Amino acid sequence: MKLTKYTHACVRLEEDGRVLVLDPGTFSEAKEALDGAQAVLVTHEHGDHVDVPALVNALRGDSGLAVFAPLGVAGHLREEAPQAADRINTVEPGTSFAAAGFGVRSFGGQHALIHPQVPVVANIGYLINENVYHPGDSFIVPDGISVKTLLVPIHAPWNKASEVVDFVIGVRAPQAFQIHDGLLNELGLKMVESHVTRIGAKYGTEFTHLAVRETVDV
């Protein structure tokens, strides 16, 4: 597969002419990422992970586009794009399905805690083709499988550097790339990534920083 990193939490996967997009949010180049996609996976309802107007426009403009998301997101999208309701699928944790010809497995179920006074929402982590794992806003470690490519939420209001490093250690994927990096400036990003790179290497994970729109083979 070819993996393209967009700003913050959005990535695009391509294989044999098929295109799958994860978390095209308001911080990312959502319209660009969605161009030509056959399926979209959304981890949860926060705007930095789903640009609802951009996704609704894509659904209206492409009768072949399918979306997979937690219940709340799926329901909202059906309200906004009723003509595409049959292509908007609700995902529960612990399921397997196909999206644009990619094999997908779902994990987790709950967003990481930001603060006791901030409501917790549903969050689904996705493993694609037994290879790429996007956890959304969580540190859920997939059970019973070996992740090959880990997408690491490098910084968020709900995490700290030690938790990021422990997540990388817990998953032990051979390679890892950053996501959820839109809230840090260049200096802060380098500092957190240096810890992930150094400590992750001790446990067999090679961490690589991806620039916006950079594409790698995974």
PDB file of C-alpha atoms in Angstrom:
ATOM      1  CA  MET A   1       0.000   0.000   0.000  1.00  0.00           C
ATOM      2  CA  LYS A   2       0.925   3.630  -0.455  1.00  0.00           C
ATOM      3  CA  LEU A   3       0.301   5.782   2.630  1.00  0.00           C
ATOM      4  CA  THR A   4       0.031   9.558   2.303  1.00  0.00           C
ATOM      5  CA  LYS A   5       0.125  11.752   5.406  1.00  0.00           C
ATOM      6  CA  TYR A   6      -2.054  14.858   5.553  1.00  0.00           C
ATOM      7  CA  THR A   7      -2.142  17.511   8.250  1.00  0.00           C
ATOM      8  CA  HIS A   8      -2.981  16.245  11.738  1.00  0.00           C
ATOM      9  CA  ALA A   9      -4.866  12.916  11.809  1.00  0.00           C
ATOM     10  CA  CYS A  10      -5.768  12.296   8.160  1.00  0.00           C
ATOM     11  CA  VAL A  11      -4.108   9.601   6.057  1.00  0.00           C
ATOM     12  CA  ARG A  12      -4.859   8.186   2.616  1.00  0.00           C
ATOM     13  CA  LEU A  13      -4.139   4.582   1.607  1.00  0.00           C
ATOM     14  CA  GLU A  14      -3.908   3.459  -2.020  1.00  0.00           C
ATOM     15  CA  GLU A  15      -3.508  -0.023  -3.498  1.00  0.00           C
ATOM     16  CA  ASP A  16      -4.238  -1.301  -7.020  1.00  0.00           C
ATOM     17  CA  GLY A  17      -6.242   1.817  -7.868  1.00  0.00           C
ATOM     18  CA  ARG A  18      -8.355   1.615  -4.714  1.00  0.00           C
ATOM     19  CA  VAL A  19      -8.370   4.521  -2.245  1.00  0.00           C
ATOM     20  CA  LEU A  20      -9.269   4.510   1.453  1.00  0.00           C
ATOM     21  CA  VAL A  21      -9.152   7.676   3.592  1.00  0.00           C
ATOM     22  CA  LEU A  22      -9.056   7.861   7.374  1.00  0.00           C
ATOM     23  CA  ASP A  23     -10.140  10.853   9.480  1.00  0.00           C
ATOM     24  CA  PRO A  24     -10.422  13.699   6.947  1.00  0.00           C
ATOM     25  CA  GLY A  25     -10.842  16.410   9.581  1.00  0.00           C
ATOM     26  CA  THR A  26     -11.038  20.192   9.623  1.00  0.00           C
ATOM     27  CA  PHE A  27      -7.301  20.521  10.339  1.00  0.00           C
ATOM     28  CA  SER A  28      -6.432  18.483   7.247  1.00  0.00           C
ATOM     29  CA  GLU A  29      -6.656  18.973   3.498  1.00  0.00           C
ATOM     30  CA  ALA A  30      -9.930  17.038   3.546  1.00  0.00           C
ATOM     31  CA  LYS A  31     -11.142  17.836   0.041  1.00  0.00           C
ATOM     32  CA  GLU A  32      -7.786  16.873  -1.465  1.00  0.00           C
ATOM     33  CA  ALA A  33      -7.555  13.681   0.579  1.00  0.00           C
ATOM     34  CA  LEU A  34     -11.089  12.634  -0.387  1.00  0.00           C
ATOM     35  CA  ASP A  35     -10.590  13.149  -4.110  1.00  0.00           C
ATOM     36  CA  GLY A  36     -11.104   9.789  -5.817  1.00  0.00           C
ATOM     37  CA  ALA A  37     -11.677   7.868  -2.575  1.00  0.00           C
ATOM     38  CA  GLN A  38     -13.974   4.847  -2.589  1.00  0.00           C
ATOM     39  CA  ALA A  39     -14.301   4.598   1.192  1.00  0.00           C
ATOM     40  CA  VAL A  40     -13.728   6.657   4.336  1.00  0.00           C
ATOM     41  CA  LEU A  41     -13.136   5.488   7.896  1.00  0.00           C
ATOM     42  CA  VAL A  42     -13.918   7.934  10.718  1.00  0.00           C
ATOM     43  CA  THR A  43     -12.648   7.190  14.226  1.00  0.00           C
ATOM     44  CA  HIS A  44     -14.878   9.636  16.141  1.00  0.00           C
ATOM     45  CA  GLU A  45     -17.002  12.774  16.020  1.00  0.00           C
ATOM     46  CA  HIS A  46     -14.529  15.557  16.853  1.00  0.00           C
ATOM     47  CA  GLY A  47     -14.029  18.087  14.085  1.00  0.00           C
ATOM     48  CA  ASP A  48     -10.287  17.572  13.799  1.00  0.00           C
ATOM     49  CA  HIS A  49     -11.117  14.013  12.683  1.00  0.00           C
ATOM     50  CA  VAL A  50     -14.183  14.556  10.510  1.00  0.00           C
ATOM     51  CA  ASP A  51     -14.912  17.609   8.373  1.00  0.00           C
ATOM     52  CA  VAL A  52     -18.644  17.007   8.062  1.00  0.00           C
ATOM     53  CA  PRO A  53     -19.345  19.539   5.237  1.00  0.00           C
ATOM     54  CA  ALA A  54     -16.412  18.213   3.181  1.00  0.00           C
ATOM     55  CA  LEU A  55     -17.483  14.606   3.691  1.00  0.00           C
ATOM     56  CA  VAL A  56     -21.136  15.361   2.922  1.00  0.00           C
ATOM     57  CA  ASN A  57     -20.104  17.107  -0.305  1.00  0.00           C
ATOM     58  CA  ALA A  58     -18.016  14.084  -1.246  1.00  0.00           C
ATOM     59  CA  LEU A  59     -20.954  11.746  -0.570  1.00  0.00           C
ATOM     60  CA  ARG A  60     -23.253  13.892  -2.686  1.00  0.00           C
ATOM     61  CA  GLY A  61     -20.753  14.112  -5.512  1.00  0.00           C
ATOM     62  CA  ASP A  62     -19.800  10.442  -5.717  1.00  0.00           C
ATOM     63  CA  SER A  63     -22.509   7.776  -5.608  1.00  0.00           C
ATOM     64  CA  GLY A  64     -19.881   5.091  -5.052  1.00  0.00           C
ATOM     65  CA  LEU A  65     -18.339   6.556  -1.897  1.00  0.00           C
ATOM     66  CA  ALA A  66     -18.957   4.620   1.340  1.00  0.00           C
ATOM     67  CA  VAL A  67     -18.368   5.833   4.892  1.00  0.00           C
ATOM     68  CA  PHE A  68     -17.764   3.771   8.029  1.00  0.00           C
ATOM     69  CA  ALA A  69     -18.032   5.457  11.434  1.00  0.00           C
ATOM     70  CA  PRO A  70     -19.249   5.101  15.029  1.00  0.00           C
ATOM     71  CA  LEU A  71     -22.993   5.369  15.630  1.00  0.00           C
ATOM     72  CA  GLY A  72     -23.139   9.087  16.452  1.00  0.00           C
ATOM     73  CA  VAL A  73     -21.076  10.129  13.439  1.00  0.00           C
ATOM     74  CA  ALA A  74     -22.959   7.821  11.088  1.00  0.00           C
ATOM     75  CA  GLY A  75     -26.314   9.122  12.291  1.00  0.00           C
ATOM     76  CA  HIS A  76     -25.297  12.751  11.855  1.00  0.00           C
ATOM     77  CA  LEU A  77     -24.002  12.106   8.348  1.00  0.00           C
ATOM     78  CA  ARG A  78     -27.268  10.371   7.396  1.00  0.00           C
ATOM     79  CA  GLU A  79     -29.158  13.472   8.533  1.00  0.00           C
ATOM     80  CA  GLU A  80     -26.897  15.738   6.482  1.00  0.00           C
ATOM     81  CA  ALA A  81     -26.813  13.496   3.396  1.00  0.00           C
ATOM     82  CA  PRO A  82     -30.062  11.435   3.429  1.00  0.00           C
ATOM     83  CA  GLN A  83     -29.607  10.480  -0.225  1.00  0.00           C
ATOM     84  CA  ALA A  84     -26.429   8.611   0.784  1.00  0.00           C
ATOM     85  CA  ALA A  85     -27.859   6.970   3.912  1.00  0.00           C
ATOM     86  CA  ASP A  86     -27.443   3.446   2.546  1.00  0.00           C
ATOM     87  CA  ARG A  87     -23.719   4.084   2.032  1.00  0.00           C
ATOM     88  CA  ILE A  88     -23.086   5.325   5.585  1.00  0.00           C
ATOM     89  CA  ASN A  89     -22.245   2.370   7.810  1.00  0.00           C
ATOM     90  CA  THR A  90     -22.187   2.143  11.599  1.00  0.00           C
ATOM     91  CA  VAL A  91     -19.112   0.444  13.068  1.00  0.00           C
ATOM     92  CA  GLU A  92     -18.868  -1.267  16.441  1.00  0.00           C
ATOM     93  CA  PRO A  93     -15.600  -2.414  18.047  1.00  0.00           C
ATOM     94  CA  GLY A  94     -14.563  -6.010  17.535  1.00  0.00           C
ATOM     95  CA  THR A  95     -15.851  -6.336  13.974  1.00  0.00           C
ATOM     96  CA  SER A  96     -14.328  -7.064  10.572  1.00  0.00           C
ATOM     97  CA  PHE A  97     -15.476  -5.739   7.215  1.00  0.00           C
ATOM     98  CA  ALA A  98     -14.287  -4.670   3.760  1.00  0.00           C
ATOM     99  CA  ALA A  99     -13.980  -1.041   2.683  1.00  0.00           C
ATOM    100  CA  ALA A 100     -12.928  -0.227  -0.900  1.00  0.00           C
ATOM    101  CA  GLY A 101     -11.486  -3.726  -1.080  1.00  0.00           C
ATOM    102  CA  PHE A 102      -9.319  -3.237   2.008  1.00  0.00           C
ATOM    103  CA  GLY A 103      -9.747  -5.606   4.934  1.00  0.00           C
ATOM    104  CA  VAL A 104     -10.611  -3.671   8.101  1.00  0.00           C
ATOM    105  CA  ARG A 105     -10.788  -4.697  11.757  1.00  0.00           C
ATOM    106  CA  SER A 106     -12.149  -2.416  14.495  1.00  0.00           C
ATOM    107  CA  PHE A 107     -10.892  -1.980  18.059  1.00  0.00           C
ATOM    108  CA  GLY A 108     -11.537   0.044  21.177  1.00  0.00           C
ATOM    109  CA  GLY A 109     -14.811   1.858  21.556  1.00  0.00           C
ATOM    110  CA  GLN A 110     -14.070   4.893  23.733  1.00  0.00           C
ATOM    111  CA  HIS A 111     -12.202   8.173  23.301  1.00  0.00           C
ATOM    112  CA  ALA A 112      -9.373   8.778  25.760  1.00  0.00           C
ATOM    113  CA  LEU A 113     -10.296  10.930  28.766  1.00  0.00           C
ATOM    114  CA  ILE A 114      -9.625  14.650  28.278  1.00  0.00           C
ATOM    115  CA  HIS A 115     -11.111  15.788  31.612  1.00  0.00           C
ATOM    116  CA  PRO A 116     -13.879  14.436  33.866  1.00  0.00           C
ATOM    117  CA  GLN A 117     -16.032  17.426  32.875  1.00  0.00           C
ATOM    118  CA  VAL A 118     -15.562  16.788  29.145  1.00  0.00           C
ATOM    119  CA  PRO A 119     -17.969  14.113  27.847  1.00  0.00           C
ATOM    120  CA  VAL A 120     -16.370  10.916  26.570  1.00  0.00           C
ATOM    121  CA  VAL A 121     -17.432   9.961  23.040  1.00  0.00           C
ATOM    122  CA  ALA A 122     -17.208   6.755  21.030  1.00  0.00           C
ATOM    123  CA  ASN A 123     -13.899   6.108  19.262  1.00  0.00           C
ATOM    124  CA  ILE A 124     -13.002   3.265  16.905  1.00  0.00           C
ATOM    125  CA  GLY A 125      -9.444   2.251  16.044  1.00  0.00           C
ATOM    126  CA  TYR A 126      -8.977   0.659  12.616  1.00  0.00           C
ATOM    127  CA  LEU A 127      -6.487  -1.960  11.421  1.00  0.00           C
ATOM    128  CA  ILE A 128      -6.254  -2.047   7.636  1.00  0.00           C
ATOM    129  CA  ASN A 129      -5.052  -5.121   5.735  1.00  0.00           C
ATOM    130  CA  GLU A 130      -3.500  -6.546   8.924  1.00  0.00           C
ATOM    131  CA  ASN A 131      -0.898  -3.804   8.503  1.00  0.00           C
ATOM    132  CA  VAL A 132      -1.721  -0.146   9.275  1.00  0.00           C
ATOM    133  CA  TYR A 133      -3.296   0.729  12.633  1.00  0.00           C
ATOM    134  CA  HIS A 134      -4.986   4.124  13.186  1.00  0.00           C
ATOM    135  CA  PRO A 135      -6.127   4.353  16.836  1.00  0.00           C
ATOM    136  CA  GLY A 136      -8.002   7.637  16.540  1.00  0.00           C
ATOM    137  CA  ASP A 137      -7.961   9.417  19.899  1.00  0.00           C
ATOM    138  CA  SER A 138      -7.010   6.448  22.036  1.00  0.00           C
ATOM    139  CA  PHE A 139      -4.107   4.269  23.089  1.00  0.00           C
ATOM    140  CA  ILE A 140      -5.985   0.996  22.614  1.00  0.00           C
ATOM    141  CA  VAL A 141      -3.512  -1.767  21.755  1.00  0.00           C
ATOM    142  CA  PRO A 142      -5.064  -4.251  19.300  1.00  0.00           C
ATOM    143  CA  ASP A 143      -5.360  -7.689  20.849  1.00  0.00           C
ATOM    144  CA  GLY A 144      -4.411 -10.935  19.198  1.00  0.00           C
ATOM    145  CA  ILE A 145      -2.583  -9.431  16.216  1.00  0.00           C
ATOM    146  CA  SER A 146       0.792  -8.010  15.265  1.00  0.00           C
ATOM    147  CA  VAL A 147       0.633  -4.476  13.863  1.00  0.00           C
ATOM    148  CA  LYS A 148       3.118  -3.797  11.079  1.00  0.00           C
ATOM    149  CA  THR A 149       2.652  -0.024  10.720  1.00  0.00           C
ATOM    150  CA  LEU A 150       1.567   2.113  13.669  1.00  0.00           C
ATOM    151  CA  LEU A 151       0.145   5.633  13.372  1.00  0.00           C
ATOM    152  CA  VAL A 152       1.053   7.378  16.629  1.00  0.00           C
ATOM    153  CA  PRO A 153      -1.051  10.207  18.136  1.00  0.00           C
ATOM    154  CA  ILE A 154       2.017  12.258  18.981  1.00  0.00           C
ATOM    155  CA  HIS A 155       0.285  15.019  20.978  1.00  0.00           C
ATOM    156  CA  ALA A 156      -3.234  15.826  22.195  1.00  0.00           C
ATOM    157  CA  PRO A 157      -5.160  17.398  25.097  1.00  0.00           C
ATOM    158  CA  TRP A 158      -5.709  13.828  26.329  1.00  0.00           C
ATOM    159  CA  ASN A 159      -2.142  12.525  26.365  1.00  0.00           C
ATOM    160  CA  LYS A 160       1.354  13.104  27.670  1.00  0.00           C
ATOM    161  CA  ALA A 161       4.729  12.104  26.248  1.00  0.00           C
ATOM    162  CA  SER A 162       5.197   9.090  28.544  1.00  0.00           C
ATOM    163  CA  GLU A 163       1.847   7.649  27.410  1.00  0.00           C
ATOM    164  CA  VAL A 164       2.789   8.119  23.758  1.00  0.00           C
ATOM    165  CA  VAL A 165       6.052   6.251  24.301  1.00  0.00           C
ATOM    166  CA  ASP A 166       4.337   3.477  26.260  1.00  0.00           C
ATOM    167  CA  PHE A 167       1.792   3.059  23.461  1.00  0.00           C
ATOM    168  CA  VAL A 168       4.594   2.571  20.937  1.00  0.00           C
ATOM    169  CA  ILE A 169       6.282   0.088  23.282  1.00  0.00           C
ATOM    170  CA  GLY A 170       3.003  -1.759  23.826  1.00  0.00           C
ATOM    171  CA  VAL A 171       2.185  -2.167  20.142  1.00  0.00           C
ATOM    172  CA  ARG A 172       5.791  -2.971  19.111  1.00  0.00           C
ATOM    173  CA  ALA A 173       5.185  -2.371  15.413  1.00  0.00           C
ATOM    174  CA  PRO A 174       8.294  -2.558  13.197  1.00  0.00           C
ATOM    175  CA  GLN A 175       7.587   0.909  11.825  1.00  0.00           C
ATOM    176  CA  ALA A 176       5.660   3.943  13.045  1.00  0.00           C
ATOM    177  CA  PHE A 177       4.679   7.382  11.748  1.00  0.00           C
ATOM    178  CA  GLN A 178       3.122  10.334  13.524  1.00  0.00           C
ATOM    179  CA  ILE A 179      -0.467  11.558  13.421  1.00  0.00           C
ATOM    180  CA  HIS A 180      -2.357  14.052  15.610  1.00  0.00           C
ATOM    181  CA  ASP A 181       0.541  16.481  15.351  1.00  0.00           C
ATOM    182  CA  GLY A 182      -1.374  19.652  14.454  1.00  0.00           C
ATOM    183  CA  LEU A 183      -1.248  21.172  17.944  1.00  0.00           C
ATOM    184  CA  LEU A 184       2.540  21.342  18.299  1.00  0.00           C
ATOM    185  CA  ASN A 185       5.009  23.781  16.800  1.00  0.00           C
ATOM    186  CA  GLU A 186       8.180  22.478  15.163  1.00  0.00           C
ATOM    187  CA  LEU A 187      10.245  22.584  18.363  1.00  0.00           C
ATOM    188  CA  GLY A 188       7.665  20.746  20.456  1.00  0.00           C
ATOM    189  CA  LEU A 189       7.167  18.124  17.781  1.00  0.00           C
ATOM    190  CA  LYS A 190      10.890  17.405  17.553  1.00  0.00           C
ATOM    191  CA  MET A 191      11.115  17.028  21.326  1.00  0.00           C
ATOM    192  CA  VAL A 192       8.291  14.480  21.604  1.00  0.00           C
ATOM    193  CA  GLU A 193       9.351  12.592  18.484  1.00  0.00           C
ATOM    194  CA  SER A 194      12.916  12.303  19.787  1.00  0.00           C
ATOM    195  CA  HIS A 195      11.656  10.352  22.816  1.00  0.00           C
ATOM    196  CA  VAL A 196       9.501   8.110  20.632  1.00  0.00           C
ATOM    197  CA  THR A 197      12.404   7.493  18.240  1.00  0.00           C
ATOM    198  CA  ARG A 198      14.998   6.744  20.918  1.00  0.00           C
ATOM    199  CA  ILE A 199      12.924   4.605  23.277  1.00  0.00           C
ATOM    200  CA  GLY A 200      10.824   2.955  20.578  1.00  0.00           C
ATOM    201  CA  ALA A 201      14.011   1.702  18.909  1.00  0.00           C
ATOM    202  CA  LYS A 202      14.876  -0.268  22.047  1.00  0.00           C
ATOM    203  CA  TYR A 203      11.702  -2.289  21.508  1.00  0.00           C
ATOM    204  CA  GLY A 204      12.050  -2.809  17.770  1.00  0.00           C
ATOM    205  CA  THR A 205      10.065   0.166  16.397  1.00  0.00           C
ATOM    206  CA  GLU A 206      11.605   2.430  13.783  1.00  0.00           C
ATOM    207  CA  PHE A 207       9.853   5.795  13.993  1.00  0.00           C
ATOM    208  CA  THR A 208       9.898   8.130  10.965  1.00  0.00           C
ATOM    209  CA  HIS A 209       8.494  11.648  10.754  1.00  0.00           C
ATOM    210  CA  LEU A 210       6.321  12.274   7.696  1.00  0.00           C
ATOM    211  CA  ALA A 211       5.849  15.717   6.199  1.00  0.00           C
ATOM    212  CA  VAL A 212       2.403  16.813   5.030  1.00  0.00           C
ATOM    213  CA  ARG A 213       1.578  15.118   1.696  1.00  0.00           C
ATOM    214  CA  GLU A 214       4.576  12.798   1.986  1.00  0.00           C
ATOM    215  CA  THR A 215       3.905   9.277   0.671  1.00  0.00           C
ATOM    216  CA  VAL A 216       5.573   6.048   1.767  1.00  0.00           C
ATOM    217  CA  ASP A 217       5.146   2.369   0.902  1.00  0.00           C
ATOM    218  CA  VAL A 218       3.946   0.230   3.792  1.00  0.00           C
TER     219      VAL A 218
END
